[in-house]
Amino acid sequence: MRSSYAEEDVTLLLKDISGLVEPLPASVRERYIQQGVHYCEMLPLEYRPSEKYLEAYRNALAVYAGSTARAVSVLSEKLYRRKGRDLVVVSLARAGIPVGILIKRYLRQKYGLDIRHYAISIIRGRGIDRNAMDYILKHHAPGAVQFVDGWIGKGAILTELREALRDYPEVDSGLGAVSDPANLTELSGTHEDILIPSSCLNATVTGLISRTFLRSDIIGPGDFHGAAYYGELRSEDLSLEFLSAIERFFDFEALPEPPAGSLSGPAVARGIAAAYGVSDINFIKPGIGEATRVLLRRVPWRVIVNERHAASPELRHIRELCQEKNVPCEISRTDLGNYKVCGIIKNLSDI
């Protein structure tokens, strides 16, 4: 699989489907998804980042580069203590890929360790790429494998991972995440709801690759899950710049933070669903990163804000995007736990 990353940074266990699937705009995809088409059977149309996208990204980088780097540092230390020098990082494509690369760079700089890093696909409702798993386990001991991702929203992918790994009992089902406001994994850099800057952009900050794809007319039984390469966006690519911006702030003396609160992500989501009459829990996207993605990539219904963070400058881009898109932004009627904000997707059947 092609990407704009260096080969030594990551091995992408993905099938290149560039040009085989016509990408669809968000409004069309949203309608298909709500009609029952699985999101993995379509590719989103990836636009050249607008100035508003880039502004949100630059603001996030300015505010969160240090806290993201510190969280990566804490996570890297936890994984090193857990697996030692045999560690093999497997990132969940695509949001986990920059995290896996940063972990690899941190461990190289601090310990002189050159770990292997693979990226594979896992899809909610469809499971993990078994061909990719077989490839990894052919080359590495099961106990060395450690999965990582960018952040945990309400835990859907973590649940999917644990379910998939029942077929691989020797593989650690723990998920390392930079940010876990859902309080679902001890392998986190922080339980604070921070905006990881890469959540503000699509392919242009994740190696110019699409989200992963699985449809039987394109992906055969012996294939890895697919992804497309967007070479036409080379001039807008910020993938390597993002890595360098975070890497500059690595904290080699960072100590883990204590757990922040006890309300879990699923419990928060259930409370929101009850308070706002949302019938499908998948419409609820808690966390700064997820709310940002709802505003930039989906069809938003409203955004709700944790009262404790209502005036926080960290949410300035959220408020600006809501104003621009005429999306209601209000204080939450229910406890958001560690989450500072939550985006709710519009149910198009109600229109």
Short mmCIF file of the C-alpha atoms (twelve columns), coordinates in Angstrom:
data_MODEL
# 
_entry.id   MODEL 
# 
loop_
_atom_site.group_PDB 
_atom_site.id 
_atom_site.type_symbol 
_atom_site.label_atom_id 
_atom_site.label_alt_id 
_atom_site.label_comp_id 
_atom_site.label_asym_id 
_atom_site.label_seq_id 
_atom_site.Cartn_x 
_atom_site.Cartn_y 
_atom_site.Cartn_z 
_atom_site.pdbx_PDB_model_num 
ATOM 1   C CA . MET A 1   0.000   0.000   0.000  1 
ATOM 2   C CA . ARG A 2   1.397   3.373   -1.019 1 
ATOM 3   C CA . SER A 3   1.513   6.289   1.385  1 
ATOM 4   C CA . SER A 4   3.520   9.446   1.988  1 
ATOM 5   C CA . TYR A 5   5.161   7.864   5.035  1 
ATOM 6   C CA . ALA A 6   8.683   6.459   4.923  1 
ATOM 7   C CA . GLU A 7   8.907   2.682   4.682  1 
ATOM 8   C CA . GLU A 8   10.828  2.511   7.953  1 
ATOM 9   C CA . ASP A 9   7.987   4.296   9.777  1 
ATOM 10  C CA . VAL A 10  5.196   1.811   9.052  1 
ATOM 11  C CA . THR A 11  4.288   -1.293  7.064  1 
ATOM 12  C CA . LEU A 12  0.745   -0.847  5.744  1 
ATOM 13  C CA . LEU A 13  -1.014  -4.197  5.519  1 
ATOM 14  C CA . LEU A 14  -3.696  -2.849  3.181  1 
ATOM 15  C CA . LYS A 15  -4.738  -3.498  -0.414 1 
ATOM 16  C CA . ASP A 16  -4.364  -0.483  -2.694 1 
ATOM 17  C CA . ILE A 17  -7.798  0.146   -4.241 1 
ATOM 18  C CA . SER A 18  -6.966  3.534   -5.751 1 
ATOM 19  C CA . GLY A 19  -9.255  4.265   -8.698 1 
ATOM 20  C CA . LEU A 20  -11.480 1.224   -8.095 1 
ATOM 21  C CA . VAL A 21  -14.164 2.915   -5.979 1 
ATOM 22  C CA . GLU A 22  -15.848 6.258   -6.627 1 
ATOM 23  C CA . PRO A 23  -15.729 8.426   -3.491 1 
ATOM 24  C CA . LEU A 24  -19.009 9.946   -2.286 1 
ATOM 25  C CA . PRO A 25  -19.693 13.286  -0.555 1 
ATOM 26  C CA . ALA A 26  -20.651 13.273  3.133  1 
ATOM 27  C CA . SER A 27  -24.337 14.028  2.556  1 
ATOM 28  C CA . VAL A 28  -24.715 11.078  0.171  1 
ATOM 29  C CA . ARG A 29  -22.746 8.691   2.393  1 
ATOM 30  C CA . GLU A 30  -24.739 9.729   5.456  1 
ATOM 31  C CA . ARG A 31  -28.019 8.952   3.732  1 
ATOM 32  C CA . TYR A 32  -26.764 5.557   2.529  1 
ATOM 33  C CA . ILE A 33  -25.427 4.715   5.999  1 
ATOM 34  C CA . GLN A 34  -28.747 5.582   7.611  1 
ATOM 35  C CA . GLN A 35  -30.487 3.415   5.002  1 
ATOM 36  C CA . GLY A 36  -28.398 0.443   6.094  1 
ATOM 37  C CA . VAL A 37  -25.354 0.483   3.808  1 
ATOM 38  C CA . HIS A 38  -22.237 -0.202  5.868  1 
ATOM 39  C CA . TYR A 39  -19.789 2.680   5.983  1 
ATOM 40  C CA . CYS A 40  -16.889 0.392   5.002  1 
ATOM 41  C CA . GLU A 41  -18.513 -0.302  1.597  1 
ATOM 42  C CA . MET A 42  -18.043 3.328   0.518  1 
ATOM 43  C CA . LEU A 43  -15.186 5.785   0.391  1 
ATOM 44  C CA . PRO A 44  -15.651 9.398   1.468  1 
ATOM 45  C CA . LEU A 45  -14.903 12.131  -0.999 1 
ATOM 46  C CA . GLU A 46  -11.718 13.771  0.274  1 
ATOM 47  C CA . TYR A 47  -11.638 17.453  -0.556 1 
ATOM 48  C CA . ARG A 48  -8.583  19.635  -0.642 1 
ATOM 49  C CA . PRO A 49  -8.548  21.106  2.873  1 
ATOM 50  C CA . SER A 50  -10.361 24.429  2.979  1 
ATOM 51  C CA . GLU A 51  -8.937  27.358  4.889  1 
ATOM 52  C CA . LYS A 52  -11.455 26.609  7.677  1 
ATOM 53  C CA . TYR A 53  -10.170 23.031  7.947  1 
ATOM 54  C CA . LEU A 54  -6.578  24.230  7.985  1 
ATOM 55  C CA . GLU A 55  -7.350  26.896  10.564 1 
ATOM 56  C CA . ALA A 56  -8.913  24.301  12.880 1 
ATOM 57  C CA . TYR A 57  -5.860  22.098  12.407 1 
ATOM 58  C CA . ARG A 58  -3.340  24.884  13.015 1 
ATOM 59  C CA . ASN A 59  -5.206  26.041  16.120 1 
ATOM 60  C CA . ALA A 60  -5.311  22.493  17.455 1 
ATOM 61  C CA . LEU A 61  -1.612  22.051  16.797 1 
ATOM 62  C CA . ALA A 62  -0.777  25.297  18.580 1 
ATOM 63  C CA . VAL A 63  -2.878  24.400  21.635 1 
ATOM 64  C CA . TYR A 64  -2.391  20.632  21.836 1 
ATOM 65  C CA . ALA A 65  1.025   19.718  20.388 1 
ATOM 66  C CA . GLY A 66  2.598   19.712  23.853 1 
ATOM 67  C CA . SER A 67  -0.154  17.757  25.599 1 
ATOM 68  C CA . THR A 68  -0.370  15.290  22.695 1 
ATOM 69  C CA . ALA A 69  3.398   14.726  22.819 1 
ATOM 70  C CA . ARG A 70  3.299   14.230  26.580 1 
ATOM 71  C CA . ALA A 71  0.475   11.709  26.251 1 
ATOM 72  C CA . VAL A 72  2.391   9.851   23.511 1 
ATOM 73  C CA . SER A 73  5.420   9.792   25.825 1 
ATOM 74  C CA . VAL A 74  3.410   8.342   28.724 1 
ATOM 75  C CA . LEU A 75  1.791   5.756   26.459 1 
ATOM 76  C CA . SER A 76  5.140   4.739   24.966 1 
ATOM 77  C CA . GLU A 77  6.570   4.151   28.429 1 
ATOM 78  C CA . LYS A 78  3.586   2.039   29.440 1 
ATOM 79  C CA . LEU A 79  3.927   -0.135  26.327 1 
ATOM 80  C CA . TYR A 80  7.677   -0.517  26.788 1 
ATOM 81  C CA . ARG A 81  7.200   -1.639  30.393 1 
ATOM 82  C CA . ARG A 82  4.462   -4.039  29.284 1 
ATOM 83  C CA . LYS A 83  6.205   -5.667  26.306 1 
ATOM 84  C CA . GLY A 84  9.892   -4.812  26.597 1 
ATOM 85  C CA . ARG A 85  12.246  -4.816  23.641 1 
ATOM 86  C CA . ASP A 86  10.156  -7.382  21.751 1 
ATOM 87  C CA . LEU A 87  7.291   -4.909  21.333 1 
ATOM 88  C CA . VAL A 88  5.517   -4.977  17.962 1 
ATOM 89  C CA . VAL A 89  3.135   -2.041  17.508 1 
ATOM 90  C CA . VAL A 90  0.031   -2.633  15.389 1 
ATOM 91  C CA . SER A 91  -1.863  0.581   14.733 1 
ATOM 92  C CA . LEU A 92  -5.504  0.669   13.694 1 
ATOM 93  C CA . ALA A 93  -5.738  2.331   10.294 1 
ATOM 94  C CA . ARG A 94  -6.020  5.104   9.763  1 
ATOM 95  C CA . ALA A 95  -6.225  7.327   12.873 1 
ATOM 96  C CA . GLY A 96  -3.810  5.090   14.771 1 
ATOM 97  C CA . ILE A 97  -1.023  5.276   12.189 1 
ATOM 98  C CA . PRO A 98  0.523   8.611   13.275 1 
ATOM 99  C CA . VAL A 99  0.390   7.384   16.879 1 
ATOM 100 C CA . GLY A 100 2.240   4.183   16.003 1 
ATOM 101 C CA . ILE A 101 4.920   6.172   14.185 1 
ATOM 102 C CA . LEU A 102 5.329   8.559   17.108 1 
ATOM 103 C CA . ILE A 103 5.663   5.649   19.562 1 
ATOM 104 C CA . LYS A 104 8.291   4.106   17.295 1 
ATOM 105 C CA . ARG A 105 10.235  7.405   17.179 1 
ATOM 106 C CA . TYR A 106 9.959   7.953   20.937 1 
ATOM 107 C CA . LEU A 107 11.349  4.501   21.759 1 
ATOM 108 C CA . ARG A 108 14.149  4.926   19.233 1 
ATOM 109 C CA . GLN A 109 15.176  8.276   20.713 1 
ATOM 110 C CA . LYS A 110 15.004  7.243   24.369 1 
ATOM 111 C CA . TYR A 111 16.025  3.575   24.283 1 
ATOM 112 C CA . GLY A 112 17.729  3.147   20.902 1 
ATOM 113 C CA . LEU A 113 15.027  0.587   20.109 1 
ATOM 114 C CA . ASP A 114 13.911  -0.058  16.529 1 
ATOM 115 C CA . ILE A 115 10.499  -1.705  16.880 1 
ATOM 116 C CA . ARG A 116 8.337   -3.015  14.058 1 
ATOM 117 C CA . HIS A 117 5.174   -1.076  13.306 1 
ATOM 118 C CA . TYR A 118 2.313   -2.409  11.193 1 
ATOM 119 C CA . ALA A 119 -1.012  -0.794  10.346 1 
ATOM 120 C CA . ILE A 120 -4.086  -2.952  9.779  1 
ATOM 121 C CA . SER A 121 -7.813  -2.439  9.395  1 
ATOM 122 C CA . ILE A 122 -10.564 -3.089  11.898 1 
ATOM 123 C CA . ILE A 123 -14.134 -2.166  11.014 1 
ATOM 124 C CA . ARG A 124 -17.029 -1.743  13.400 1 
ATOM 125 C CA . GLY A 125 -19.495 -4.570  12.751 1 
ATOM 126 C CA . ARG A 126 -17.127 -6.400  10.377 1 
ATOM 127 C CA . GLY A 127 -14.183 -7.188  12.606 1 
ATOM 128 C CA . ILE A 128 -10.432 -7.236  12.172 1 
ATOM 129 C CA . ASP A 129 -8.517  -8.032  8.979  1 
ATOM 130 C CA . ARG A 130 -7.744  -11.707 9.540  1 
ATOM 131 C CA . ASN A 131 -5.330  -11.905 6.606  1 
ATOM 132 C CA . ALA A 132 -3.314  -9.066  8.124  1 
ATOM 133 C CA . MET A 133 -3.371  -10.777 11.524 1 
ATOM 134 C CA . ASP A 134 -2.142  -14.026 9.974  1 
ATOM 135 C CA . TYR A 135 0.692   -12.134 8.295  1 
ATOM 136 C CA . ILE A 136 1.825   -10.521 11.545 1 
ATOM 137 C CA . LEU A 137 1.615   -13.731 13.556 1 
ATOM 138 C CA . LYS A 138 3.634   -15.549 10.905 1 
ATOM 139 C CA . HIS A 139 6.507   -13.144 11.602 1 
ATOM 140 C CA . HIS A 140 6.168   -12.294 15.318 1 
ATOM 141 C CA . ALA A 141 5.326   -13.902 18.640 1 
ATOM 142 C CA . PRO A 142 1.674   -13.287 19.646 1 
ATOM 143 C CA . GLY A 143 2.692   -11.948 23.052 1 
ATOM 144 C CA . ALA A 144 4.734   -9.140  21.482 1 
ATOM 145 C CA . VAL A 145 1.793   -7.612  19.599 1 
ATOM 146 C CA . GLN A 146 0.308   -4.395  20.962 1 
ATOM 147 C CA . PHE A 147 -2.583  -2.561  19.299 1 
ATOM 148 C CA . VAL A 148 -2.705  1.241   19.375 1 
ATOM 149 C CA . ASP A 149 -5.119  3.941   18.242 1 
ATOM 150 C CA . GLY A 150 -5.430  7.705   18.492 1 
ATOM 151 C CA . TRP A 151 -8.215  8.072   21.029 1 
ATOM 152 C CA . ILE A 152 -11.162 6.207   22.487 1 
ATOM 153 C CA . GLY A 153 -14.506 7.874   21.830 1 
ATOM 154 C CA . LYS A 154 -17.150 5.751   23.481 1 
ATOM 155 C CA . GLY A 155 -15.335 2.430   23.029 1 
ATOM 156 C CA . ALA A 156 -16.921 0.883   19.918 1 
ATOM 157 C CA . ILE A 157 -13.619 -0.064  18.301 1 
ATOM 158 C CA . LEU A 158 -12.202 -1.332  21.604 1 
ATOM 159 C CA . THR A 159 -15.238 -3.617  21.920 1 
ATOM 160 C CA . GLU A 160 -14.767 -4.727  18.302 1 
ATOM 161 C CA . LEU A 161 -11.094 -5.474  18.952 1 
ATOM 162 C CA . ARG A 162 -11.791 -7.540  22.056 1 
ATOM 163 C CA . GLU A 163 -14.450 -9.520  20.213 1 
ATOM 164 C CA . ALA A 164 -12.164 -10.148 17.215 1 
ATOM 165 C CA . LEU A 165 -9.259  -11.283 19.380 1 
ATOM 166 C CA . ARG A 166 -11.271 -14.084 20.936 1 
ATOM 167 C CA . ASP A 167 -9.993  -16.038 17.943 1 
ATOM 168 C CA . TYR A 168 -6.419  -15.098 18.885 1 
ATOM 169 C CA . PRO A 169 -6.248  -15.925 22.603 1 
ATOM 170 C CA . GLU A 170 -2.466  -15.468 22.813 1 
ATOM 171 C CA . VAL A 171 -2.677  -11.874 21.527 1 
ATOM 172 C CA . ASP A 172 -3.089  -9.053  24.053 1 
ATOM 173 C CA . SER A 173 -6.542  -7.477  23.573 1 
ATOM 174 C CA . GLY A 174 -5.548  -4.285  25.382 1 
ATOM 175 C CA . LEU A 175 -5.693  -1.133  23.284 1 
ATOM 176 C CA . GLY A 176 -3.168  1.644   23.739 1 
ATOM 177 C CA . ALA A 177 -4.600  5.101   23.101 1 
ATOM 178 C CA . VAL A 178 -3.159  8.589   23.391 1 
ATOM 179 C CA . SER A 179 -6.391  9.924   24.902 1 
ATOM 180 C CA . ASP A 180 -9.043  7.883   26.729 1 
ATOM 181 C CA . PRO A 181 -11.705 10.149  28.231 1 
ATOM 182 C CA . ALA A 182 -13.982 7.089   28.167 1 
ATOM 183 C CA . ASN A 183 -12.002 5.505   31.044 1 
ATOM 184 C CA . LEU A 184 -11.874 2.171   29.231 1 
ATOM 185 C CA . THR A 185 -8.161  1.353   29.065 1 
ATOM 186 C CA . GLU A 186 -5.241  1.627   31.458 1 
ATOM 187 C CA . LEU A 187 -2.974  1.864   28.408 1 
ATOM 188 C CA . SER A 188 -3.611  5.530   27.778 1 
ATOM 189 C CA . GLY A 189 -1.431  8.595   27.635 1 
ATOM 190 C CA . THR A 190 -4.132  10.602  29.384 1 
ATOM 191 C CA . HIS A 191 -7.779  10.277  30.415 1 
ATOM 192 C CA . GLU A 192 -8.268  13.958  29.671 1 
ATOM 193 C CA . ASP A 193 -10.353 14.874  26.625 1 
ATOM 194 C CA . ILE A 194 -7.659  16.457  24.451 1 
ATOM 195 C CA . LEU A 195 -7.894  17.296  20.772 1 
ATOM 196 C CA . ILE A 196 -5.280  15.261  18.931 1 
ATOM 197 C CA . PRO A 197 -4.568  17.618  16.025 1 
ATOM 198 C CA . SER A 198 -4.667  14.881  13.381 1 
ATOM 199 C CA . SER A 199 -8.416  14.511  14.006 1 
ATOM 200 C CA . CYS A 200 -8.962  17.824  12.201 1 
ATOM 201 C CA . LEU A 201 -7.859  16.543  8.799  1 
ATOM 202 C CA . ASN A 202 -8.358  13.441  6.706  1 
ATOM 203 C CA . ALA A 203 -5.828  11.841  4.363  1 
ATOM 204 C CA . THR A 204 -3.626  14.927  4.353  1 
ATOM 205 C CA . VAL A 205 -2.399  14.154  7.861  1 
ATOM 206 C CA . THR A 206 -2.464  10.348  7.657  1 
ATOM 207 C CA . GLY A 207 -0.129  9.537   4.805  1 
ATOM 208 C CA . LEU A 208 -2.584  10.384  1.986  1 
ATOM 209 C CA . ILE A 209 -4.553  7.182   2.509  1 
ATOM 210 C CA . SER A 210 -8.314  6.794   2.821  1 
ATOM 211 C CA . ARG A 211 -10.226 5.191   5.623  1 
ATOM 212 C CA . THR A 212 -10.331 1.422   5.192  1 
ATOM 213 C CA . PHE A 213 -12.699 -0.378  2.836  1 
ATOM 214 C CA . LEU A 214 -14.286 -3.823  2.684  1 
ATOM 215 C CA . ARG A 215 -16.635 -4.943  -0.093 1 
ATOM 216 C CA . SER A 216 -16.620 -8.404  -1.667 1 
ATOM 217 C CA . ASP A 217 -16.501 -7.210  -5.301 1 
ATOM 218 C CA . ILE A 218 -13.213 -5.399  -4.599 1 
ATOM 219 C CA . ILE A 219 -11.668 -7.257  -1.654 1 
ATOM 220 C CA . GLY A 220 -11.167 -10.970 -2.296 1 
ATOM 221 C CA . PRO A 221 -10.909 -13.713 0.357  1 
ATOM 222 C CA . GLY A 222 -7.096  -13.611 0.267  1 
ATOM 223 C CA . ASP A 223 -6.775  -9.815  0.253  1 
ATOM 224 C CA . PHE A 224 -6.045  -7.371  3.015  1 
ATOM 225 C CA . HIS A 225 -8.783  -4.817  3.650  1 
ATOM 226 C CA . GLY A 226 -8.478  -1.951  1.196  1 
ATOM 227 C CA . ALA A 227 -7.620  1.729   1.166  1 
ATOM 228 C CA . ALA A 228 -7.100  4.312   -1.549 1 
ATOM 229 C CA . TYR A 229 -4.062  6.540   -2.022 1 
ATOM 230 C CA . TYR A 230 -4.776  10.204  -2.775 1 
ATOM 231 C CA . GLY A 231 -1.692  11.221  -4.713 1 
ATOM 232 C CA . GLU A 232 -3.517  14.255  -6.096 1 
ATOM 233 C CA . LEU A 233 -3.333  15.791  -2.598 1 
ATOM 234 C CA . ARG A 234 0.476   15.695  -2.374 1 
ATOM 235 C CA . SER A 235 0.797   19.472  -2.343 1 
ATOM 236 C CA . GLU A 236 -1.508  19.645  0.707  1 
ATOM 237 C CA . ASP A 237 0.102   16.766  2.604  1 
ATOM 238 C CA . LEU A 238 0.935   17.618  6.235  1 
ATOM 239 C CA . SER A 239 1.585   14.069  7.452  1 
ATOM 240 C CA . LEU A 240 5.335   14.397  8.057  1 
ATOM 241 C CA . GLU A 241 5.018   17.972  9.298  1 
ATOM 242 C CA . PHE A 242 2.525   16.798  11.928 1 
ATOM 243 C CA . LEU A 243 4.864   14.064  13.173 1 
ATOM 244 C CA . SER A 244 7.746   16.522  13.472 1 
ATOM 245 C CA . ALA A 245 5.560   19.067  15.303 1 
ATOM 246 C CA . ILE A 246 4.609   16.520  17.971 1 
ATOM 247 C CA . GLU A 247 8.026   14.875  18.172 1 
ATOM 248 C CA . ARG A 248 9.644   18.171  19.163 1 
ATOM 249 C CA . PHE A 249 7.699   18.095  22.456 1 
ATOM 250 C CA . PHE A 250 8.452   14.515  23.562 1 
ATOM 251 C CA . ASP A 251 8.760   14.405  27.373 1 
ATOM 252 C CA . PHE A 252 11.269  11.723  28.331 1 
ATOM 253 C CA . GLU A 253 10.562  12.284  32.043 1 
ATOM 254 C CA . ALA A 254 6.755   12.181  31.797 1 
ATOM 255 C CA . LEU A 255 4.880   10.381  34.581 1 
ATOM 256 C CA . PRO A 256 1.407   8.878   34.140 1 
ATOM 257 C CA . GLU A 257 -1.564  10.850  35.384 1 
ATOM 258 C CA . PRO A 258 -4.023  9.268   37.828 1 
ATOM 259 C CA . PRO A 259 -7.340  8.075   36.366 1 
ATOM 260 C CA . ALA A 260 -9.711  10.991  35.845 1 
ATOM 261 C CA . GLY A 261 -13.187 10.112  37.048 1 
ATOM 262 C CA . SER A 262 -15.172 6.905   36.942 1 
ATOM 263 C CA . LEU A 263 -18.039 7.546   34.483 1 
ATOM 264 C CA . SER A 264 -17.408 5.380   31.421 1 
ATOM 265 C CA . GLY A 265 -17.855 6.388   27.793 1 
ATOM 266 C CA . PRO A 266 -20.761 3.988   27.173 1 
ATOM 267 C CA . ALA A 267 -22.563 5.298   30.288 1 
ATOM 268 C CA . VAL A 268 -22.146 8.885   29.070 1 
ATOM 269 C CA . ALA A 269 -23.472 7.944   25.636 1 
ATOM 270 C CA . ARG A 270 -26.519 6.228   27.142 1 
ATOM 271 C CA . GLY A 271 -27.236 9.324   29.236 1 
ATOM 272 C CA . ILE A 272 -27.021 11.564  26.171 1 
ATOM 273 C CA . ALA A 273 -29.280 9.248   24.179 1 
ATOM 274 C CA . ALA A 274 -31.915 9.353   26.917 1 
ATOM 275 C CA . ALA A 275 -31.690 13.120  27.434 1 
ATOM 276 C CA . TYR A 276 -31.874 13.999  23.739 1 
ATOM 277 C CA . GLY A 277 -34.134 11.244  22.419 1 
ATOM 278 C CA . VAL A 278 -31.456 9.704   20.201 1 
ATOM 279 C CA . SER A 279 -32.473 6.184   19.198 1 
ATOM 280 C CA . ASP A 280 -29.184 5.129   17.574 1 
ATOM 281 C CA . ILE A 281 -26.159 5.287   19.882 1 
ATOM 282 C CA . ASN A 282 -23.902 5.487   16.809 1 
ATOM 283 C CA . PHE A 283 -25.176 9.047   16.232 1 
ATOM 284 C CA . ILE A 284 -23.519 10.115  19.492 1 
ATOM 285 C CA . LYS A 285 -19.842 11.089  19.163 1 
ATOM 286 C CA . PRO A 286 -18.354 12.233  22.503 1 
ATOM 287 C CA . GLY A 287 -14.971 13.912  22.821 1 
ATOM 288 C CA . ILE A 288 -13.275 16.908  21.221 1 
ATOM 289 C CA . GLY A 289 -11.825 14.867  18.378 1 
ATOM 290 C CA . GLU A 290 -15.083 13.108  17.556 1 
ATOM 291 C CA . ALA A 291 -17.131 16.321  17.794 1 
ATOM 292 C CA . THR A 292 -14.678 18.055  15.467 1 
ATOM 293 C CA . ARG A 293 -14.996 15.221  12.953 1 
ATOM 294 C CA . VAL A 294 -18.798 15.364  13.120 1 
ATOM 295 C CA . LEU A 295 -18.697 19.070  12.278 1 
ATOM 296 C CA . LEU A 296 -16.155 18.677  9.495  1 
ATOM 297 C CA . ARG A 297 -17.165 15.350  7.939  1 
ATOM 298 C CA . ARG A 298 -20.694 14.288  8.872  1 
ATOM 299 C CA . VAL A 299 -24.138 15.905  8.954  1 
ATOM 300 C CA . PRO A 300 -24.367 17.372  12.484 1 
ATOM 301 C CA . TRP A 301 -27.605 17.846  14.434 1 
ATOM 302 C CA . ARG A 302 -26.224 19.628  17.500 1 
ATOM 303 C CA . VAL A 303 -23.196 19.935  19.726 1 
ATOM 304 C CA . ILE A 304 -23.422 19.732  23.502 1 
ATOM 305 C CA . VAL A 305 -20.754 21.102  25.841 1 
ATOM 306 C CA . ASN A 306 -19.721 20.106  29.353 1 
ATOM 307 C CA . GLU A 307 -20.721 22.978  31.627 1 
ATOM 308 C CA . ARG A 308 -17.294 22.932  33.318 1 
ATOM 309 C CA . HIS A 309 -15.648 23.726  29.969 1 
ATOM 310 C CA . ALA A 310 -18.250 26.014  28.406 1 
ATOM 311 C CA . ALA A 311 -15.897 29.000  28.181 1 
ATOM 312 C CA . SER A 312 -12.726 27.026  27.493 1 
ATOM 313 C CA . PRO A 313 -10.493 28.398  24.714 1 
ATOM 314 C CA . GLU A 314 -9.858  24.756  23.744 1 
ATOM 315 C CA . LEU A 315 -13.373 24.686  22.285 1 
ATOM 316 C CA . ARG A 316 -13.051 27.864  20.243 1 
ATOM 317 C CA . HIS A 317 -12.854 25.985  16.950 1 
ATOM 318 C CA . ILE A 318 -15.949 23.970  17.930 1 
ATOM 319 C CA . ARG A 319 -17.954 27.132  18.579 1 
ATOM 320 C CA . GLU A 320 -16.732 28.709  15.333 1 
ATOM 321 C CA . LEU A 321 -17.601 25.653  13.251 1 
ATOM 322 C CA . CYS A 322 -21.059 25.465  14.847 1 
ATOM 323 C CA . GLN A 323 -21.667 29.117  14.007 1 
ATOM 324 C CA . GLU A 324 -20.431 28.659  10.444 1 
ATOM 325 C CA . LYS A 325 -22.617 25.590  9.844  1 
ATOM 326 C CA . ASN A 326 -25.615 26.918  11.809 1 
ATOM 327 C CA . VAL A 327 -25.467 23.985  14.228 1 
ATOM 328 C CA . PRO A 328 -26.900 24.471  17.741 1 
ATOM 329 C CA . CYS A 329 -24.207 24.481  20.441 1 
ATOM 330 C CA . GLU A 330 -25.554 24.225  23.978 1 
ATOM 331 C CA . ILE A 331 -24.705 23.242  27.541 1 
ATOM 332 C CA . SER A 332 -25.324 19.534  28.024 1 
ATOM 333 C CA . ARG A 333 -28.468 18.455  29.866 1 
ATOM 334 C CA . THR A 334 -26.604 15.427  31.230 1 
ATOM 335 C CA . ASP A 335 -23.250 14.544  32.817 1 
ATOM 336 C CA . LEU A 336 -20.511 14.265  30.177 1 
ATOM 337 C CA . GLY A 337 -17.940 12.793  32.553 1 
ATOM 338 C CA . ASN A 338 -14.412 13.452  31.239 1 
ATOM 339 C CA . TYR A 339 -15.673 14.624  27.858 1 
ATOM 340 C CA . LYS A 340 -15.570 18.341  27.222 1 
ATOM 341 C CA . VAL A 341 -17.958 18.203  24.273 1 
ATOM 342 C CA . CYS A 342 -20.071 15.814  22.220 1 
ATOM 343 C CA . GLY A 343 -21.289 15.958  18.627 1 
ATOM 344 C CA . ILE A 344 -24.607 14.378  17.633 1 
ATOM 345 C CA . ILE A 345 -25.228 13.337  14.025 1 
ATOM 346 C CA . LYS A 346 -28.488 14.338  12.378 1 
ATOM 347 C CA . ASN A 347 -31.006 11.537  11.822 1 
ATOM 348 C CA . LEU A 348 -31.880 12.126  8.176  1 
ATOM 349 C CA . SER A 349 -35.046 10.042  8.454  1 
ATOM 350 C CA . ASP A 350 -36.448 12.841  10.617 1 
ATOM 351 C CA . ILE A 351 -36.098 15.384  7.810  1 
# 
